Short mmCIF file of C-alpha atoms in Angstrom, two decimals:
data_model
loop_
_atom_site.label_atom_id
_atom_site.label_comp_id
_atom_site.label_asym_id
_atom_site.label_seq_id
_atom_site.Cartn_x
_atom_site.Cartn_y
_atom_site.Cartn_z
CA MET A 1 20.48 2.22 -32.91
CA ALA A 2 17.99 1.04 -30.13
CA THR A 3 17.89 3.31 -27.06
CA SER A 4 16.76 1.81 -23.19
CA VAL A 5 13.84 3.36 -22.23
CA GLU A 6 14.10 4.27 -18.30
CA ARG A 7 11.40 3.31 -16.85
CA ILE A 8 9.43 3.93 -13.40
CA LYS A 9 9.16 1.51 -9.98
CA VAL A 10 5.59 2.07 -8.38
CA LEU A 11 4.87 0.19 -5.81
CA ASN A 12 1.05 -0.48 -5.92
CA VAL A 13 -0.09 -1.46 -2.12
CA VAL A 14 -3.52 -2.73 -1.66
CA GLU A 15 -5.42 -4.11 1.28
CA LYS A 16 -5.89 -7.99 0.64
CA PRO A 17 -3.78 -10.23 -1.79
CA SER A 18 -7.18 -11.26 -4.21
CA VAL A 19 -7.40 -7.63 -4.68
CA ALA A 20 -3.27 -7.52 -6.03
CA LYS A 21 -4.42 -10.86 -8.22
CA MET A 22 -7.14 -9.06 -9.62
CA LEU A 23 -5.90 -5.56 -10.11
CA VAL A 24 -2.65 -7.29 -12.07
CA ARG A 25 -5.34 -9.37 -14.10
CA ILE A 26 -6.79 -5.39 -14.87
CA LEU A 27 -3.53 -3.80 -15.49
CA SER A 28 -1.60 -6.24 -17.39
CA ASN A 29 -3.42 -7.84 -19.44
CA GLN A 30 -1.07 -11.25 -19.68
CA TYR A 31 -0.16 -13.77 -16.39
CA VAL A 32 2.45 -12.43 -14.54
CA LYS A 33 3.06 -14.97 -11.56
CA GLU A 34 3.50 -13.90 -7.85
CA LEU A 35 7.18 -13.73 -6.94
CA ASN A 36 7.69 -13.26 -2.83
CA GLN A 37 4.18 -12.04 -2.16
CA SER A 38 4.15 -9.58 -5.24
CA TYR A 39 3.30 -8.90 -8.76
CA THR A 40 5.87 -7.44 -11.36
CA PHE A 41 4.88 -6.51 -14.90
CA ASP A 42 5.54 -3.34 -17.20
CA TYR A 43 2.62 -1.17 -17.57
CA GLN A 44 2.43 2.29 -20.19
CA ILE A 45 -0.04 5.16 -19.41
CA ASP A 46 -1.34 6.92 -21.90
CA ASP A 47 -3.62 9.60 -19.97
CA GLY A 48 -1.18 12.91 -21.17
CA THR A 49 0.05 13.33 -17.86
CA ASP A 50 2.58 10.86 -18.20
CA ALA A 51 1.62 9.54 -21.77
CA GLY A 52 4.42 7.29 -22.82
CA THR A 53 6.24 6.91 -19.82
CA ALA A 54 7.18 3.38 -18.90
CA PHE A 55 6.30 1.75 -15.64
CA GLN A 56 7.81 -1.03 -13.85
CA MET A 57 4.09 -1.98 -11.33
CA VAL A 58 5.01 -3.67 -8.62
CA VAL A 59 1.76 -5.14 -6.49
CA THR A 60 2.00 -6.18 -3.38
CA SER A 61 -1.17 -6.08 -0.20
CA VAL A 62 -1.38 -6.01 3.60
CA LYS A 63 -3.29 -8.30 5.68
CA GLY A 64 -4.49 -5.38 7.55
CA TYR A 65 -2.76 -3.04 10.38
CA LEU A 66 0.61 -3.03 10.32
CA LYS A 67 0.32 -2.71 13.78
CA GLU A 68 -1.19 -3.07 16.99
CA MET A 69 -2.22 0.15 19.65
CA THR A 70 -1.26 -0.56 22.81
CA PHE A 71 -2.10 2.51 25.54
CA LEU A 72 0.04 3.35 27.35
CA SER A 73 -2.16 5.26 30.36
CA ASN A 74 -5.31 4.74 32.62
CA VAL A 75 -6.94 4.42 29.34
CA ARG A 76 -7.66 0.64 28.29
CA SER A 77 -10.05 1.05 25.26
CA PHE A 78 -11.15 3.51 22.94
CA LYS A 79 -14.95 3.28 24.35
CA SER A 80 -13.47 3.65 28.10
CA CYS A 81 -13.31 7.57 28.34
CA GLU A 82 -14.11 11.11 26.08
CA PRO A 83 -12.98 10.54 22.95
CA ILE A 84 -11.20 14.62 23.28
CA GLU A 85 -9.11 12.75 25.41
CA LEU A 86 -7.65 10.20 23.14
CA PHE A 87 -5.46 13.24 21.70
CA ASP A 88 -3.11 13.18 24.91
CA VAL A 89 -2.83 9.03 25.35
CA ASN A 90 0.53 7.73 24.85
CA VAL A 91 -0.07 5.25 22.41
CA ASP A 92 2.95 2.48 22.02
CA LYS A 93 2.42 1.16 18.20
CA THR A 94 4.88 -1.75 17.24
CA PRO A 95 4.30 -4.63 15.44
CA LYS A 96 3.28 -7.89 17.71
CA LEU A 97 2.44 -10.87 15.58
CA GLU A 98 4.98 -12.38 13.33
CA SER A 99 2.60 -11.98 9.87
CA GLN A 100 3.07 -8.16 10.87
CA LYS A 101 6.64 -8.16 10.98
CA SER A 102 6.98 -10.06 7.50
CA THR A 103 4.46 -7.64 6.25
CA ILE A 104 6.71 -4.20 7.48
CA GLY A 105 10.01 -6.36 6.00
CA HIS A 106 8.66 -6.90 2.76
CA LEU A 107 7.42 -3.43 2.11
CA ARG A 108 11.20 -2.63 2.73
CA ARG A 109 12.58 -4.53 0.61
CA VAL A 110 9.78 -4.09 -1.94
CA VAL A 111 9.77 0.05 -2.02
CA GLU A 112 13.64 0.07 -2.15
CA GLY A 113 14.78 1.88 -5.50
CA CYS A 114 10.58 2.77 -6.65
CA LYS A 115 10.08 6.21 -7.60
CA ARG A 116 6.20 6.10 -6.56
CA LEU A 117 3.67 4.40 -3.88
CA TYR A 118 0.35 4.07 -4.90
CA LEU A 119 -2.38 3.35 -2.13
CA LEU A 120 -4.93 1.49 -3.44
CA LEU A 121 -6.23 0.14 -0.17
CA ASP A 122 -10.63 0.20 1.52
CA CYS A 123 -11.79 3.67 0.54
CA ASP A 124 -12.71 3.47 4.55
CA LEU A 125 -11.91 4.64 8.23
CA GLU A 126 -10.01 1.33 8.63
CA GLY A 127 -7.94 1.69 5.21
CA GLU A 128 -6.24 4.88 5.81
CA SER A 129 -5.95 4.16 9.00
CA ILE A 130 -3.80 1.51 7.16
CA ALA A 131 -2.29 3.56 4.74
CA LYS A 132 -0.94 5.75 7.10
CA GLU A 133 1.35 2.78 8.23
CA VAL A 134 2.26 1.88 4.46
CA VAL A 135 3.27 4.94 4.07
CA GLU A 136 5.69 5.93 7.19
CA VAL A 137 7.11 1.97 6.52
CA CYS A 138 7.75 3.04 3.37
CA GLN A 139 9.02 6.43 3.94
CA GLU A 140 11.50 5.21 6.58
CA VAL A 141 13.24 3.17 3.45
CA ASN A 142 12.87 5.43 0.53
CA SER A 143 12.12 9.00 1.43
CA ASP A 144 11.72 10.45 -1.80
CA LEU A 145 9.02 8.79 -2.71
CA LEU A 146 5.46 10.65 -5.35
CA ILE A 147 2.37 9.38 -3.17
CA ARG A 148 -0.86 9.34 -4.89
CA ARG A 149 -3.95 7.78 -3.02
CA ALA A 150 -6.61 5.62 -5.09
CA ARG A 151 -10.09 6.35 -3.91
CA PHE A 152 -12.68 3.78 -5.64
CA SER A 153 -15.18 0.90 -4.47
CA SER A 154 -14.80 -1.64 -6.24
CA LEU A 155 -12.23 -3.19 -9.28
CA HIS A 156 -13.71 -3.48 -12.64
CA LYS A 157 -11.25 -3.60 -16.10
CA GLU A 158 -13.99 -1.54 -17.77
CA TYR A 159 -12.80 1.39 -15.41
CA VAL A 160 -9.04 0.46 -16.29
CA ASP A 161 -9.41 1.54 -20.03
#
């Protein structure tokens, strides 16, 4: 009698749609069709820590910041004051563009049922800031996520195997 293997659902978030497509090609070794701004495929890790564990990988992308920052005081920009003053400035962070609202809604939908969130965004200040926004949005829906941050500078198949 065959036993069913529980798959751990993992949301992988990258910074650009082209990177999502490349990551899927590298990890899946098969053609995976994009469906509703995401790719989904089964994946097996053989690294010793999760050896033999079945994963359902969901790969999606954001396109920059999820929210826009508006200063709620006499500060007009980062350059209009001394950096130390920014610690006490009130800021409104709200999605202003329809694309930002759409991306946030998409993240909220795809993170449901996930056990893990892998942040595969660019390793720079902007990438770190976007990663923080992604975590905040995802944790609003799913507070029990195991969150991991990948650090890389390029994607090549020989580094994945």
